[in-house]
């Protein structure tokens, strides 16, 4: 009887360890891996700090006539220079550089696109 209890305990411990390891691997993958990177140019039509529980920086870039093609993006809180540049260039044409992630965390933002650099365009 004690062998069965020991076996059940081992299976339970290894099962919990496997779940924790899988969760840690998934979180590490989301944190470090990116799907693509690139640049876009357009008119910065919206940039705001929003959210109920987690306040995130969200914006939209208009790339078509009368805002018909919108590019939604997020900005990480650890990018204060990018945040300030976007605030100063709202309503103007800008070129942004971004990375696209596979998925996001609630406290990172709504979009999978994260801005890394902003330059005013003429």
mmCIF file of C-alpha atoms in Angstrom:
data_model
loop_
_atom_site.group_PDB
_atom_site.id
_atom_site.type_symbol
_atom_site.label_atom_id
_atom_site.label_comp_id
_atom_site.label_asym_id
_atom_site.label_seq_id
_atom_site.Cartn_x
_atom_site.Cartn_y
_atom_site.Cartn_z
ATOM 1 C CA UNK A 1 0.000 0.000 0.000
ATOM 2 C CA UNK A 2 2.832 2.413 0.713
ATOM 3 C CA UNK A 3 4.306 1.737 -2.740
ATOM 4 C CA UNK A 4 1.027 2.827 -4.364
ATOM 5 C CA UNK A 5 0.965 6.030 -2.317
ATOM 6 C CA UNK A 6 4.547 6.738 -3.232
ATOM 7 C CA UNK A 7 3.781 6.146 -6.912
ATOM 8 C CA UNK A 8 0.743 8.451 -6.764
ATOM 9 C CA UNK A 9 2.798 11.121 -5.009
ATOM 10 C CA UNK A 10 5.550 10.864 -7.647
ATOM 11 C CA UNK A 11 3.054 11.137 -10.512
ATOM 12 C CA UNK A 12 1.434 14.161 -8.847
ATOM 13 C CA UNK A 13 4.767 15.896 -8.212
ATOM 14 C CA UNK A 14 6.053 15.231 -11.751
ATOM 15 C CA UNK A 15 2.731 16.370 -13.221
ATOM 16 C CA UNK A 16 2.847 19.661 -11.301
ATOM 17 C CA UNK A 17 6.494 20.183 -12.286
ATOM 18 C CA UNK A 18 5.649 19.549 -15.954
ATOM 19 C CA UNK A 19 2.810 22.103 -15.835
ATOM 20 C CA UNK A 20 5.031 24.716 -14.152
ATOM 21 C CA UNK A 21 7.849 24.103 -16.662
ATOM 22 C CA UNK A 22 5.440 24.355 -19.620
ATOM 23 C CA UNK A 23 3.988 27.603 -18.239
ATOM 24 C CA UNK A 24 7.441 29.106 -17.656
ATOM 25 C CA UNK A 25 8.523 28.109 -21.167
ATOM 26 C CA UNK A 26 5.422 29.717 -22.713
ATOM 27 C CA UNK A 27 5.901 32.957 -20.771
ATOM 28 C CA UNK A 28 9.616 33.069 -21.691
ATOM 29 C CA UNK A 29 8.757 32.498 -25.344
ATOM 30 C CA UNK A 30 6.234 35.356 -25.360
ATOM 31 C CA UNK A 31 8.652 37.662 -23.557
ATOM 32 C CA UNK A 32 11.722 37.114 -25.749
ATOM 33 C CA UNK A 33 10.504 35.915 -29.176
ATOM 34 C CA UNK A 34 9.302 38.236 -31.924
ATOM 35 C CA UNK A 35 7.483 37.292 -35.114
ATOM 36 C CA UNK A 36 8.625 40.162 -37.331
ATOM 37 C CA UNK A 37 9.873 43.725 -37.374
ATOM 38 C CA UNK A 38 9.376 46.570 -39.786
ATOM 39 C CA UNK A 39 8.468 50.185 -40.474
ATOM 40 C CA UNK A 40 5.277 52.011 -41.329
ATOM 41 C CA UNK A 41 4.523 55.592 -42.263
ATOM 42 C CA UNK A 42 1.283 57.449 -41.788
ATOM 43 C CA UNK A 43 -0.624 60.057 -39.845
ATOM 44 C CA UNK A 44 -0.723 59.516 -36.096
ATOM 45 C CA UNK A 45 -4.457 59.845 -35.416
ATOM 46 C CA UNK A 46 -4.720 58.454 -31.900
ATOM 47 C CA UNK A 47 -2.397 57.954 -28.948
ATOM 48 C CA UNK A 48 -3.630 57.468 -25.410
ATOM 49 C CA UNK A 49 -3.045 55.845 -22.038
ATOM 50 C CA UNK A 50 -5.992 53.506 -21.473
ATOM 51 C CA UNK A 51 -7.257 50.559 -19.469
ATOM 52 C CA UNK A 52 -9.220 49.690 -16.346
ATOM 53 C CA UNK A 53 -6.785 47.516 -14.427
ATOM 54 C CA UNK A 54 -3.632 47.752 -16.502
ATOM 55 C CA UNK A 55 -2.946 51.164 -18.056
ATOM 56 C CA UNK A 56 -1.243 50.726 -21.422
ATOM 57 C CA UNK A 57 -0.219 53.108 -24.211
ATOM 58 C CA UNK A 58 -2.256 52.473 -27.370
ATOM 59 C CA UNK A 59 -2.257 54.278 -30.691
ATOM 60 C CA UNK A 60 -3.387 54.222 -34.296
ATOM 61 C CA UNK A 61 -1.678 55.235 -37.483
ATOM 62 C CA UNK A 62 -3.814 56.156 -40.512
ATOM 63 C CA UNK A 63 -2.336 54.785 -43.717
ATOM 64 C CA UNK A 64 -5.155 55.456 -46.144
ATOM 65 C CA UNK A 65 -7.545 58.088 -47.346
ATOM 66 C CA UNK A 66 -9.719 59.430 -44.524
ATOM 67 C CA UNK A 67 -8.425 56.831 -42.087
ATOM 68 C CA UNK A 68 -9.670 53.819 -44.053
ATOM 69 C CA UNK A 69 -6.569 51.750 -43.248
ATOM 70 C CA UNK A 70 -5.595 51.910 -39.597
ATOM 71 C CA UNK A 71 -2.570 50.346 -37.965
ATOM 72 C CA UNK A 72 -3.116 49.758 -34.238
ATOM 73 C CA UNK A 73 -0.069 49.530 -31.985
ATOM 74 C CA UNK A 74 1.065 49.549 -28.368
ATOM 75 C CA UNK A 75 4.061 51.101 -26.630
ATOM 76 C CA UNK A 76 5.781 49.515 -23.641
ATOM 77 C CA UNK A 77 6.052 51.589 -20.461
ATOM 78 C CA UNK A 78 9.841 51.185 -20.521
ATOM 79 C CA UNK A 79 10.021 53.338 -23.704
ATOM 80 C CA UNK A 80 9.547 56.884 -22.273
ATOM 81 C CA UNK A 81 11.312 58.549 -25.224
ATOM 82 C CA UNK A 82 9.006 56.856 -27.741
ATOM 83 C CA UNK A 83 5.947 57.796 -25.656
ATOM 84 C CA UNK A 84 7.021 61.433 -25.536
ATOM 85 C CA UNK A 85 7.740 61.549 -29.296
ATOM 86 C CA UNK A 86 4.310 60.096 -30.063
ATOM 87 C CA UNK A 87 2.616 62.610 -27.750
ATOM 88 C CA UNK A 88 4.423 65.480 -29.499
ATOM 89 C CA UNK A 89 3.617 64.254 -33.017
ATOM 90 C CA UNK A 90 -0.090 63.478 -32.684
ATOM 91 C CA UNK A 91 -1.918 64.575 -35.840
ATOM 92 C CA UNK A 92 1.327 64.624 -37.846
ATOM 93 C CA UNK A 93 2.951 62.214 -40.271
ATOM 94 C CA UNK A 94 5.484 59.892 -38.649
ATOM 95 C CA UNK A 95 7.586 56.858 -39.518
ATOM 96 C CA UNK A 96 7.528 54.196 -36.839
ATOM 97 C CA UNK A 97 9.660 51.132 -36.355
ATOM 98 C CA UNK A 98 8.024 48.187 -34.623
ATOM 99 C CA UNK A 99 8.359 44.577 -33.599
ATOM 100 C CA UNK A 100 5.489 42.125 -33.855
ATOM 101 C CA UNK A 101 5.156 39.541 -31.116
ATOM 102 C CA UNK A 102 3.301 36.221 -31.279
ATOM 103 C CA UNK A 103 1.008 37.205 -28.415
ATOM 104 C CA UNK A 104 0.810 39.746 -25.619
ATOM 105 C CA UNK A 105 0.327 40.011 -21.881
ATOM 106 C CA UNK A 106 -2.537 42.048 -20.396
ATOM 107 C CA UNK A 107 -0.115 44.598 -18.940
ATOM 108 C CA UNK A 108 1.746 45.075 -22.256
ATOM 109 C CA UNK A 109 -1.163 46.300 -24.370
ATOM 110 C CA UNK A 110 -3.956 45.314 -26.741
ATOM 111 C CA UNK A 111 -1.878 44.920 -29.900
ATOM 112 C CA UNK A 112 0.896 42.522 -30.893
ATOM 113 C CA UNK A 113 2.775 45.445 -32.523
ATOM 114 C CA UNK A 114 5.174 47.358 -30.239
ATOM 115 C CA UNK A 115 6.770 50.627 -31.318
ATOM 116 C CA UNK A 116 10.540 50.923 -30.798
ATOM 117 C CA UNK A 117 11.339 54.160 -32.662
ATOM 118 C CA UNK A 118 9.503 57.236 -33.988
ATOM 119 C CA UNK A 119 10.657 59.798 -36.570
ATOM 120 C CA UNK A 120 8.672 62.763 -37.920
ATOM 121 C CA UNK A 121 7.979 62.558 -41.688
ATOM 122 C CA UNK A 122 7.431 65.380 -44.145
#
